Coordinates of C-alpha atoms and ligand atoms in Angstrom, one line a residue:
M1 CA 5.4 90.4 64.1
K2 CA 3.1 88.4 61.9
M3 CA 6.0 87.5 59.6
F4 CA 8.0 86.3 62.6
K5 CA 5.1 84.0 63.7
T6 CA 4.9 82.5 60.2
L7 CA 8.6 81.8 60.0
C8 CA 8.5 80.1 63.4
I9 CA 5.6 77.9 62.5
C10 CA 7.3 76.8 59.3
F11 CA 10.4 76.0 61.3
L12 CA 8.5 73.9 63.8
F13 CA 6.7 72.0 61.1
G14 CA 10.1 71.5 59.4
I15 CA 11.4 69.7 62.5
I16 CA 8.4 67.7 63.4
Q17 CA 7.4 66.4 60.0
P18 CA 9.4 67.9 57.2
S19 CA 7.4 66.1 54.5
I20 CA 4.3 68.0 55.2
A21 CA 5.5 71.6 55.3
Q22 CA 1.8 72.6 54.6
V23 CA 1.8 76.0 56.1
S24 CA 0.5 78.5 53.5
I25 CA 3.2 80.9 52.3
V26 CA 0.7 83.2 50.6
G27 CA -1.4 85.8 52.4
A28 CA -1.2 89.3 53.9
G29 CA 2.0 89.6 55.9
K30 CA 3.3 86.2 54.8
K31 CA 6.4 85.4 52.7
V32 CA 4.3 86.0 49.6
D33 CA 2.0 89.0 50.1
P34 CA -0.3 89.2 47.1
Y35 CA -1.4 92.7 48.0
H36 CA 2.0 94.3 48.6
Y37 CA 4.9 93.3 46.4
A38 CA 7.5 94.9 44.3
V39 CA 9.2 94.2 41.0
V40 CA 12.9 93.4 41.7
K41 CA 15.1 93.4 38.6
N42 CA 18.3 91.8 39.9
G43 CA 20.0 90.5 43.0
Q44 CA 22.8 88.3 44.1
F45 CA 21.8 85.3 46.3
R46 CA 24.0 83.0 48.2
R47 CA 21.8 79.9 48.2
A48 CA 19.0 79.8 45.7
S49 CA 17.1 82.0 43.3
V50 CA 14.4 82.3 40.7
S51 CA 13.7 84.7 37.9
S52 CA 10.3 84.7 36.3
A53 CA 7.8 87.0 34.5
H54 CA 5.9 88.0 37.7
P55 CA 7.1 89.0 41.2
L56 CA 4.6 86.8 43.0
A57 CA 5.6 83.7 41.0
S58 CA 9.3 84.3 41.7
L59 CA 8.5 84.8 45.4
V60 CA 6.5 81.5 45.5
G61 CA 9.5 79.6 44.0
A62 CA 12.0 81.1 46.4
A63 CA 9.8 80.4 49.4
I64 CA 9.3 76.8 48.4
M65 CA 13.1 76.4 48.3
E66 CA 13.4 78.1 51.6
Q67 CA 11.0 75.5 53.0
G68 CA 13.3 72.7 51.9
G69 CA 12.3 72.2 48.3
N70 CA 14.8 72.0 45.5
A71 CA 14.9 73.7 42.1
F72 CA 12.4 71.1 40.7
D73 CA 9.9 71.9 43.5
A74 CA 10.4 75.6 42.7
G75 CA 9.9 74.9 39.0
I76 CA 6.5 73.2 39.7
A77 CA 5.3 75.8 42.2
T78 CA 6.4 78.8 40.1
Q79 CA 4.7 77.4 37.0
L80 CA 1.5 76.9 38.9
A81 CA 1.7 80.3 40.4
L82 CA 2.3 81.9 37.0
A83 CA -0.8 80.1 35.7
V84 CA -2.7 82.3 38.2
V85 CA -0.8 85.6 38.4
Y86 CA 0.3 85.8 34.8
P87 CA -2.6 84.4 32.8
G88 CA -1.4 85.9 29.5
A89 CA 1.2 83.2 29.3
G90 CA 1.5 81.2 32.5
N91 CA -0.8 78.3 32.1
I92 CA -2.3 75.0 32.8
G93 CA -4.0 75.0 29.3
G94 CA -0.8 75.2 27.3
G95 CA 2.5 73.4 27.2
G96 CA 6.3 73.8 27.5
F97 CA 9.7 72.4 27.9
L98 CA 11.8 71.8 31.0
L99 CA 15.5 71.4 30.7
A100 CA 17.5 70.6 33.9
R101 CA 20.8 69.5 35.2
Q102 CA 20.8 67.7 38.5
S103 CA 23.5 68.3 41.0
N104 CA 24.9 64.9 40.1
G105 CA 25.4 66.0 36.5
E106 CA 22.4 64.1 35.1
L107 CA 20.5 66.0 32.4
I108 CA 16.7 66.0 32.0
G109 CA 14.8 67.2 29.0
L110 CA 11.1 67.1 29.4
D111 CA 8.8 67.8 26.5
Y112 CA 5.2 68.7 27.5
R113 CA 4.4 70.5 24.2
E114 CA 0.8 70.4 23.2
A115 CA -0.2 67.8 20.6
A116 CA -2.6 68.0 17.7
P117 CA -6.0 66.4 18.6
S118 CA -6.8 63.0 17.0
K119 CA -9.4 64.7 14.8
A120 CA -6.8 67.2 13.5
S121 CA -5.9 67.1 9.8
R122 CA -3.4 68.6 7.5
D123 CA -5.6 71.1 5.8
M124 CA -7.9 71.9 8.7
Y125 CA -7.1 75.6 8.6
L126 CA -7.7 76.1 4.9
D127 CA -10.9 77.5 3.4
K128 CA -12.6 75.9 0.4
N129 CA -10.2 77.8 -2.0
G130 CA -7.2 76.4 -0.2
N131 CA -6.3 79.6 1.6
A132 CA -5.0 79.6 5.1
V133 CA -7.5 81.1 7.6
A134 CA -5.5 82.6 10.5
A135 CA -8.6 83.4 12.5
L136 CA -9.1 79.6 12.9
S137 CA -5.6 78.6 13.8
Q138 CA -5.2 81.6 16.2
F139 CA -8.5 82.2 17.9
G140 CA -11.2 80.2 19.6
H141 CA -11.6 76.5 20.3
L142 CA -10.2 75.0 17.1
A143 CA -6.8 76.8 17.7
S144 CA -6.0 74.8 20.8
G145 CA -3.8 71.8 20.9
V146 CA -4.1 69.2 23.7
P147 CA -2.6 70.8 26.8
G148 CA 0.6 69.4 28.2
T149 CA 1.5 71.5 31.2
I150 CA -0.1 69.4 34.0
A151 CA 1.4 66.2 32.5
G152 CA 4.8 68.0 32.5
L153 CA 4.5 69.0 36.2
F154 CA 3.7 65.5 37.2
A155 CA 6.7 64.2 35.1
T156 CA 8.8 66.7 37.0
L157 CA 7.6 65.6 40.4
P158 CA 9.9 62.5 40.9
Y159 CA 12.9 64.9 40.9
A160 CA 11.3 67.2 43.5
K161 CA 11.3 66.8 47.3
L162 CA 8.0 68.2 48.6
P163 CA 4.5 66.7 48.1
F164 CA 2.6 68.0 45.2
K165 CA -0.2 69.4 47.5
T166 CA 2.4 71.7 49.1
L167 CA 3.6 72.9 45.7
I168 CA 0.1 73.7 44.3
Q169 CA -1.2 75.4 47.5
P170 CA 0.3 78.8 46.8
A171 CA -1.4 78.9 43.4
I172 CA -4.7 77.8 45.0
D173 CA -4.4 80.6 47.5
L174 CA -3.6 83.2 44.9
A175 CA -6.5 82.2 42.7
E176 CA -9.0 81.9 45.6
K177 CA -8.1 85.0 47.6
G178 CA -6.9 87.0 44.7
F179 CA -3.9 89.2 44.1
V180 CA -3.4 92.8 43.1
I181 CA -2.7 93.0 39.4
T182 CA 0.2 95.1 38.0
E183 CA -0.3 98.2 36.0
K184 CA 0.8 96.4 32.8
Q185 CA -1.8 93.8 33.6
V186 CA -4.5 96.4 34.0
N187 CA -3.7 97.8 30.6
S188 CA -3.5 94.3 29.1
F189 CA -6.9 93.1 30.4
N190 CA -8.5 96.4 29.3
S191 CA -7.1 96.1 25.8
E192 CA -8.1 92.4 25.4
R193 CA -11.6 93.1 26.7
D194 CA -13.3 92.8 23.3
A195 CA -11.3 89.7 22.3
F196 CA -12.3 88.1 25.5
I197 CA -16.0 88.8 25.0
K198 CA -15.8 87.7 21.4
N199 CA -14.2 84.3 22.2
N200 CA -16.2 83.4 25.3
N201 CA -19.9 82.8 25.7
H202 CA -19.8 82.8 29.5
P203 CA -18.5 85.4 32.1
I204 CA -14.7 85.2 32.7
A205 CA -12.6 86.5 35.5
F206 CA -10.5 88.8 33.2
V207 CA -13.6 90.8 32.1
K208 CA -15.3 93.0 34.7
E209 CA -18.0 95.6 34.7
G210 CA -16.2 98.7 33.5
K211 CA -12.5 99.0 33.2
W212 CA -9.7 97.6 35.3
H213 CA -7.8 100.1 37.5
V214 CA -4.5 100.1 39.2
G215 CA -4.9 98.5 42.6
D216 CA -7.6 96.1 41.5
T217 CA -7.6 92.5 42.8
L218 CA -8.1 89.5 40.4
I219 CA -10.0 86.6 42.0
Q220 CA -10.3 83.3 40.0
K221 CA -12.7 81.0 41.8
D222 CA -13.2 78.5 38.9
L223 CA -9.5 78.2 38.5
A224 CA -9.0 77.7 42.2
A225 CA -11.6 74.8 42.0
T226 CA -9.7 73.2 39.1
L227 CA -6.4 73.5 40.9
K228 CA -8.0 71.8 44.0
R229 CA -9.1 68.9 41.8
I230 CA -5.6 68.5 40.6
Q231 CA -4.3 68.8 44.2
K232 CA -6.7 66.0 45.2
D233 CA -6.6 63.6 42.1
G234 CA -3.2 64.4 40.6
A235 CA -2.9 64.6 36.8
K236 CA -6.3 62.9 36.6
G237 CA -7.7 66.0 38.2
F238 CA -7.0 67.6 34.8
Y239 CA -7.0 64.9 32.1
D240 CA -10.0 63.0 33.5
G241 CA -13.1 63.6 35.7
E242 CA -14.8 67.0 36.0
T243 CA -12.0 69.1 34.4
A244 CA -11.8 66.9 31.4
A245 CA -15.6 67.0 31.1
L246 CA -15.6 70.8 31.2
I247 CA -12.9 70.9 28.5
V248 CA -14.9 68.6 26.2
A249 CA -18.1 70.5 26.9
E250 CA -16.3 73.8 26.1
M251 CA -15.1 72.2 22.8
Q252 CA -18.7 71.5 21.9
K253 CA -19.8 75.1 22.6
G254 CA -17.4 76.2 19.8
N255 CA -15.8 74.5 16.9
G256 CA -13.2 72.6 19.0
I257 CA -12.1 69.0 18.5
I258 CA -10.2 68.0 21.6
S259 CA -11.9 64.8 22.9
A260 CA -11.9 63.0 26.2
D261 CA -9.5 60.3 24.7
D262 CA -7.1 63.0 23.5
L263 CA -6.9 64.2 27.1
M264 CA -6.5 60.7 28.6
N265 CA -3.8 59.8 26.1
Y266 CA -1.6 62.8 26.5
T267 CA 1.9 62.1 27.9
A268 CA 5.0 64.2 28.6
K269 CA 8.1 62.8 26.8
L270 CA 11.8 62.7 27.7
R271 CA 14.1 64.1 25.1
N272 CA 17.8 64.0 24.9
P273 CA 19.1 67.6 25.0
I274 CA 21.2 69.2 22.3
E275 CA 24.8 69.6 23.7
F276 CA 27.9 71.3 22.2
D277 CA 30.9 73.4 23.2
Y278 CA 31.3 77.1 22.5
R279 CA 34.6 78.8 23.3
G280 CA 35.3 76.6 26.3
H281 CA 31.7 76.6 27.6
H282 CA 29.4 73.6 27.4
I283 CA 25.9 74.6 26.1
I284 CA 22.9 72.4 26.8
S285 CA 19.5 73.2 25.1
F286 CA 16.3 71.7 24.0
A287 CA 15.9 69.2 21.1
P288 CA 13.0 68.8 18.7
P289 CA 10.1 69.3 18.8
S290 CA 11.7 72.6 19.6
S291 CA 14.0 74.1 17.0
G292 CA 15.7 76.2 19.7
G293 CA 18.6 74.0 20.6
I294 CA 19.6 73.2 17.0
L295 CA 19.3 76.9 16.1
I296 CA 21.6 78.1 18.9
N297 CA 24.0 75.3 18.2
Q298 CA 24.2 76.3 14.5
M299 CA 24.4 80.0 15.1
L300 CA 27.1 79.8 17.8
K301 CA 29.2 77.3 15.8
M302 CA 28.9 79.5 12.7
I303 CA 30.4 82.5 14.4
E304 CA 32.9 80.6 16.6
K305 CA 35.9 80.9 14.3
Y306 CA 35.6 84.7 14.2
P307 CA 37.0 86.8 17.1
V308 CA 33.6 88.3 17.9
G309 CA 34.7 89.6 21.3
S310 CA 37.4 91.8 19.7
Y311 CA 34.8 93.2 17.1
G312 CA 33.0 94.9 20.0
F313 CA 29.4 94.7 21.2
Q314 CA 26.9 95.9 18.6
S315 CA 29.7 96.9 16.2
V316 CA 28.6 96.5 12.6
K317 CA 31.1 93.7 12.3
S318 CA 29.7 91.5 15.1
V319 CA 26.1 92.3 14.3
Q320 CA 26.5 91.6 10.5
L321 CA 28.2 88.2 11.2
M322 CA 25.5 87.2 13.7
I323 CA 22.7 88.3 11.3
E324 CA 24.1 86.0 8.6
A325 CA 24.3 83.1 11.0
E326 CA 20.7 83.7 12.0
R327 CA 19.6 83.9 8.4
R328 CA 21.1 80.5 7.5
S329 CA 19.9 78.7 10.6
Y330 CA 16.3 79.9 10.2
A331 CA 16.3 78.7 6.6
D332 CA 17.1 75.2 8.0
R333 CA 14.3 75.5 10.6
A334 CA 11.7 76.1 7.9
E335 CA 12.8 73.1 5.9
H336 CA 14.1 70.4 8.2
M337 CA 12.5 70.7 11.7
G338 CA 9.4 69.2 13.1
D339 CA 8.2 66.7 15.7
P340 CA 10.9 63.9 15.7
D341 CA 8.3 61.2 16.3
F342 CA 6.7 62.1 12.9
W343 CA 9.6 63.5 10.9
K344 CA 13.3 62.5 10.8
V345 CA 15.1 65.7 11.8
P346 CA 18.7 65.4 10.6
V347 CA 20.1 66.8 13.9
K348 CA 23.6 65.4 13.4
T349 CA 24.1 66.8 10.0
L350 CA 22.5 70.2 10.8
T351 CA 24.9 70.6 13.7
S352 CA 28.1 69.1 12.2
D353 CA 31.1 71.3 11.7
T354 CA 31.5 70.4 8.0
Y355 CA 27.9 71.3 7.3
L356 CA 28.0 74.6 9.1
A357 CA 31.3 75.5 7.5
E358 CA 29.6 74.8 4.1
R359 CA 26.7 77.0 5.1
M360 CA 29.0 80.0 5.8
K361 CA 31.1 79.5 2.7
D362 CA 29.3 82.3 0.8
Y363 CA 29.4 84.6 3.8
N364 CA 30.6 88.1 2.8
P365 CA 31.5 90.4 5.7
D366 CA 31.0 93.5 3.5
K367 CA 27.6 92.9 2.0
A368 CA 24.1 91.9 3.0
G369 CA 23.3 88.3 2.1
S370 CA 19.9 87.5 0.5
S371 CA 17.1 85.1 1.4
A372 CA 15.4 83.3 -1.5
A373 CA 12.3 85.2 -2.5
V374 CA 9.4 83.2 -0.9
K375 CA 6.2 84.7 0.3
A376 CA 7.1 86.5 3.4
G377 CA 5.0 87.3 6.5
S378 CA 4.9 90.2 8.8
I379 CA 6.0 89.6 12.4
H380 CA 3.8 90.6 15.2
E381 CA 4.7 89.6 18.8
S382 CA 2.4 89.2 21.6
E383 CA 5.0 88.7 24.3
E384 CA 3.2 85.8 25.7
T385 CA 5.3 82.9 26.4
T386 CA 7.2 82.8 29.7
H387 CA 10.5 81.6 31.0
I388 CA 11.6 80.6 34.5
S389 CA 15.3 80.2 35.5
I390 CA 16.1 78.6 38.8
M391 CA 19.3 77.5 40.6
D392 CA 19.1 75.9 44.0
A393 CA 21.5 75.5 46.9
A394 CA 22.5 71.9 45.9
G395 CA 23.5 73.0 42.4
N396 CA 20.4 71.9 40.5
M397 CA 19.8 74.1 37.4
V398 CA 16.2 74.3 36.0
S399 CA 15.3 76.2 32.9
I400 CA 11.6 76.1 31.9
T401 CA 9.9 77.8 29.0
T402 CA 6.1 77.5 28.8
T403 CA 3.4 79.0 26.7
L404 CA -0.1 79.5 25.5
N405 CA 1.5 80.7 22.2
G406 CA -0.2 84.1 21.6
G407 CA -1.2 86.4 24.5
Y408 CA -4.0 84.6 26.4
G409 CA -3.7 81.8 23.9
C410 CA -6.8 81.4 21.8
K411 CA -8.5 83.8 24.3
T412 CA -11.1 81.1 25.2
V413 CA -11.5 80.2 28.9
V414 CA -12.8 76.7 29.7
G415 CA -16.3 77.4 31.1
G416 CA -16.5 76.5 34.8
A417 CA -12.8 75.6 34.9
G418 CA -11.3 79.1 34.7
F419 CA -8.2 78.6 32.6
L420 CA -7.3 79.7 29.1
L421 CA -6.7 77.4 26.2
N422 CA -3.7 77.7 24.0
N423 CA -3.6 78.6 20.3
E424 CA -0.5 76.4 19.7
M425 CA -1.9 74.8 16.5
D426 CA -0.8 78.0 14.7
D427 CA 2.8 76.9 15.3
F428 CA 2.3 74.1 12.7
S429 CA 2.8 75.0 9.1
V430 CA -0.8 75.3 8.2
K431 CA 0.1 75.5 4.5
P432 CA 3.6 75.2 3.0
G433 CA 5.1 78.7 2.7
V434 CA 2.4 80.5 4.5
P435 CA 3.8 82.4 7.5
N436 CA 2.4 81.8 11.0
M437 CA 1.8 84.6 13.5
Y438 CA 5.6 85.0 14.0
G439 CA 6.2 85.1 10.3
A440 CA 7.7 81.6 10.4
V441 CA 7.2 79.5 7.3
G442 CA 7.5 75.7 7.1
G443 CA 6.6 72.7 5.0
E444 CA 6.2 69.0 5.2
A445 CA 8.4 68.6 8.3
N446 CA 6.0 70.7 10.4
A447 CA 2.7 69.8 8.6
I448 CA -0.4 69.0 10.9
A449 CA -1.0 65.3 11.8
P450 CA -3.1 63.8 14.6
G451 CA -1.0 63.4 17.8
K452 CA 1.9 65.4 16.3
R453 CA 3.6 68.2 18.3
M454 CA 4.0 71.5 16.5
L455 CA 7.5 72.9 16.0
S456 CA 8.5 75.3 18.7
S457 CA 11.2 78.0 19.1
M458 CA 11.4 77.7 22.8
T459 CA 15.0 77.5 24.0
P460 CA 15.4 76.7 27.7
T461 CA 19.2 76.6 28.0
L462 CA 22.0 75.8 30.5
I463 CA 25.7 76.7 30.3
L464 CA 28.5 74.9 32.1
K465 CA 32.0 76.3 32.6
N466 CA 34.7 74.0 33.6
K467 CA 32.1 71.3 33.8
K468 CA 30.3 73.2 36.6
P469 CA 27.0 75.1 36.6
Y470 CA 27.4 78.6 35.2
V471 CA 24.2 80.0 33.5
V472 CA 20.5 79.3 33.3
I473 CA 18.8 81.3 30.5
G474 CA 15.7 81.4 28.4
T475 CA 13.0 83.7 27.1
P476 CA 9.7 84.1 25.3
G477 CA 9.4 85.8 22.0
G478 CA 8.1 83.4 19.3
T479 CA 10.7 83.0 16.6
T480 CA 12.9 85.6 18.3
I481 CA 13.6 83.2 21.1
P482 CA 16.6 81.4 19.7
T483 CA 18.2 84.7 18.6
S484 CA 17.6 86.2 22.0
V485 CA 19.3 83.2 23.7
F486 CA 22.0 83.3 21.1
Q487 CA 22.7 86.9 21.8
G488 CA 22.5 86.4 25.5
I489 CA 25.2 83.7 25.3
V490 CA 27.4 85.8 23.1
N491 CA 27.0 88.8 25.4
I492 CA 28.1 86.7 28.4
V493 CA 30.9 84.6 26.7
D494 CA 32.3 87.0 24.1
F495 CA 31.5 90.4 25.6
K496 CA 32.0 89.3 29.2
M497 CA 28.7 91.0 30.4
S498 CA 26.9 90.5 33.6
A499 CA 23.7 88.5 33.4
S500 CA 21.7 91.7 33.7
D501 CA 23.5 93.5 30.9
A502 CA 23.5 90.4 28.7
I503 CA 19.7 90.2 28.7
N504 CA 18.8 93.9 28.8
K505 CA 21.0 95.3 26.0
P506 CA 19.1 96.0 22.8
K507 CA 18.7 93.1 20.4
F508 CA 18.3 92.4 16.7
H509 CA 16.7 89.5 14.8
H510 CA 16.8 88.0 11.4
Q511 CA 14.8 84.8 10.6
W512 CA 15.6 84.2 6.9
L513 CA 12.0 85.2 5.9
P514 CA 11.1 88.0 5.8
D515 CA 14.5 89.1 4.6
A516 CA 14.8 91.9 7.0
V517 CA 16.7 92.7 10.2
M518 CA 14.4 93.7 13.1
I519 CA 16.0 95.9 15.8
E520 CA 14.9 97.2 19.1
K521 CA 14.4 100.9 19.5
D522 CA 17.7 101.5 21.5
F523 CA 19.8 99.6 19.0
D524 CA 23.1 101.4 18.1
A525 CA 22.1 104.1 15.6
N526 CA 25.5 104.1 13.8
T527 CA 25.5 100.4 13.4
K528 CA 21.9 100.6 12.0
K529 CA 23.1 103.2 9.4
Q530 CA 26.0 101.0 8.4
L531 CA 23.8 97.9 8.0
I532 CA 21.5 99.8 5.7
A533 CA 24.5 101.0 3.7
M534 CA 25.5 97.3 3.3
G535 CA 22.1 96.5 1.8
Y536 CA 20.1 95.3 4.8
K537 CA 16.5 96.2 5.2
V538 CA 16.2 97.3 8.8
T539 CA 12.9 97.6 10.7
E540 CA 12.3 98.8 14.2
R541 CA 10.0 96.9 16.5
D542 CA 8.9 96.5 20.1
G543 CA 10.9 94.7 22.7
I544 CA 12.5 91.4 21.6
G545 CA 12.2 88.7 24.3
R546 CA 11.9 88.9 28.0
T547 CA 14.9 86.9 29.1
E548 CA 15.5 85.5 32.6
A549 CA 19.0 84.5 33.5
I550 CA 21.0 83.3 36.5
R551 CA 24.8 83.3 36.4
L552 CA 26.9 81.6 39.1
L553 CA 29.7 84.0 40.1
S554 CA 33.1 82.8 41.2
D555 CA 32.3 83.7 44.9
G556 CA 29.4 81.3 44.8
K557 CA 26.6 83.9 44.6
R558 CA 23.9 83.5 42.0
E559 CA 23.6 86.7 40.0
T560 CA 20.0 86.7 39.1
A561 CA 18.5 88.9 36.5
A562 CA 15.0 89.7 35.2
D563 CA 14.3 91.4 31.9
I564 CA 13.5 95.1 32.1
R565 CA 11.0 94.8 29.3
G566 CA 8.1 93.5 31.5
D567 CA 7.1 93.0 35.2
D568 CA 9.8 90.2 35.3
S569 CA 11.2 89.9 38.8
V570 CA 13.7 87.9 40.8
A571 CA 13.6 86.4 44.3
G572 CA 16.1 84.3 46.3
F573 CA 17.9 84.0 49.6
Ligands
DON1 O1 6.6 77.5 20.8 C1 6.8 78.6 20.2 O2 7.8 78.8 19.6 C2 5.8 79.7 20.3 N1 4.5 79.1 20.6 C3 6.3 80.6 21.4 C4 5.3 81.8 21.5 C5 5.9 82.9 22.2 O3 7.1 82.9 22.6 C6 5.1 84.1 22.4 N2 5.7 85.2 23.1 N3 6.2 86.1 22.7

């Protein structure tokens, strides 16, 4: 009955004054019930759908579109909701990339990646002996770049239909009144407890007396107050006034260097997407400062002349070919890619047919290739970037990947403002050849400089078929992001899989250095054996990526899939 009443009120508001649609969609018995919700792994929706890392965030996005918003409205509202319900990666203290195709065919690439503070310097993470100090680039105040997310949301707003105050209201409600955390979050908060205490000198919402238990509610009053300032004052509610003052004060409590000017001067930037064709499909992905678009362009083009579909899924033939394409592309990433405003990235050459054919000239289908012996790093993944895929009724496609970098970023919450800061500075090459937390190495192209944006692997991607919307896809996973998207596309295009199978089948990853193939636990055992016999070093690891994909079926339904590796969940209508 309560649900019926809410729907009626929304409807009446819709008729009388569609631009205000201010009725809260969050609350017990409402469209988004923060105390009773379920994880939904896939669904087919006739009009519009969202796939994201948390059920409540997907429900908020879908409800916003049901209220008359488009995919951009949903993108803004879902990101804000994730900042509350998925604090490990959802954020207002981080950054990201939005890639979209409007229903009129226009493409939008929005870069709101964090920037190095003006006081940053090339060797800021080296000790007096010139050794890289990971603890400084990965934890605490100094690890944080200038956050870009709120600038990104306001740069998205011109494409949206509803007022910003409507889009942020669900996040405010979720922060203020709280929501029941998932079992995975219970475990995550409990295991991060010591790191939270170590990196904060004030009480924070994620640490409570004793342990977290299933069924507990997380309330974030400080975050709610910050979101209200943004609701009232727009981007200035974050980059100026009280929130900015709280960020600068927090910096002074630790060893941070983000200044009031850094915050005031931050802007989101438009970037022309990377575009190319692969077996009759048009692929659109993100340009530098992300390496993602170039990498999937290189990898897909390197394998295009081989009949991968006929080799069979996870056959040694298809896997070995893809590994060798991955190895060569990641070698280019380390050398040639960085923020294009600071470093000339040779995009045209890197993606040209001649260059890619040359790169594959020494490819031997019978034997493992070899990466030059450079100091290699071990990979550890913290699963904490997050992707949102959205398709609306008008045919707008929105693909957003956003991050704090590591899980809970630098683990430091801005005192009084309730949000976590990123540790994105670690994505720079802090010293040539020294691997970052994902084992990625780099050099001059990705060296630290004031105002520069650190090289990313985030790969929000769109696929068109017959010039029409087909797939929205993306994932977290650090350096494994481009290989996950690469394999997702090959699964759909070459192996004709559903979106759900394409993202959930076991994956593998090679990133040039270290010279090893990482595989997920359920990877084909026979193929693994054959790879080892060919000379590959194969190591097992935890889940690779948490991909969200939407595929438009020929009957017009949106096949919407959420990764089985987390609490990822879909919603739509
Ligand atoms: O921008 C990047 O490439 C990284 N900061 C992404 C981090 C990430 O995906 C962590 N999650 N697994």
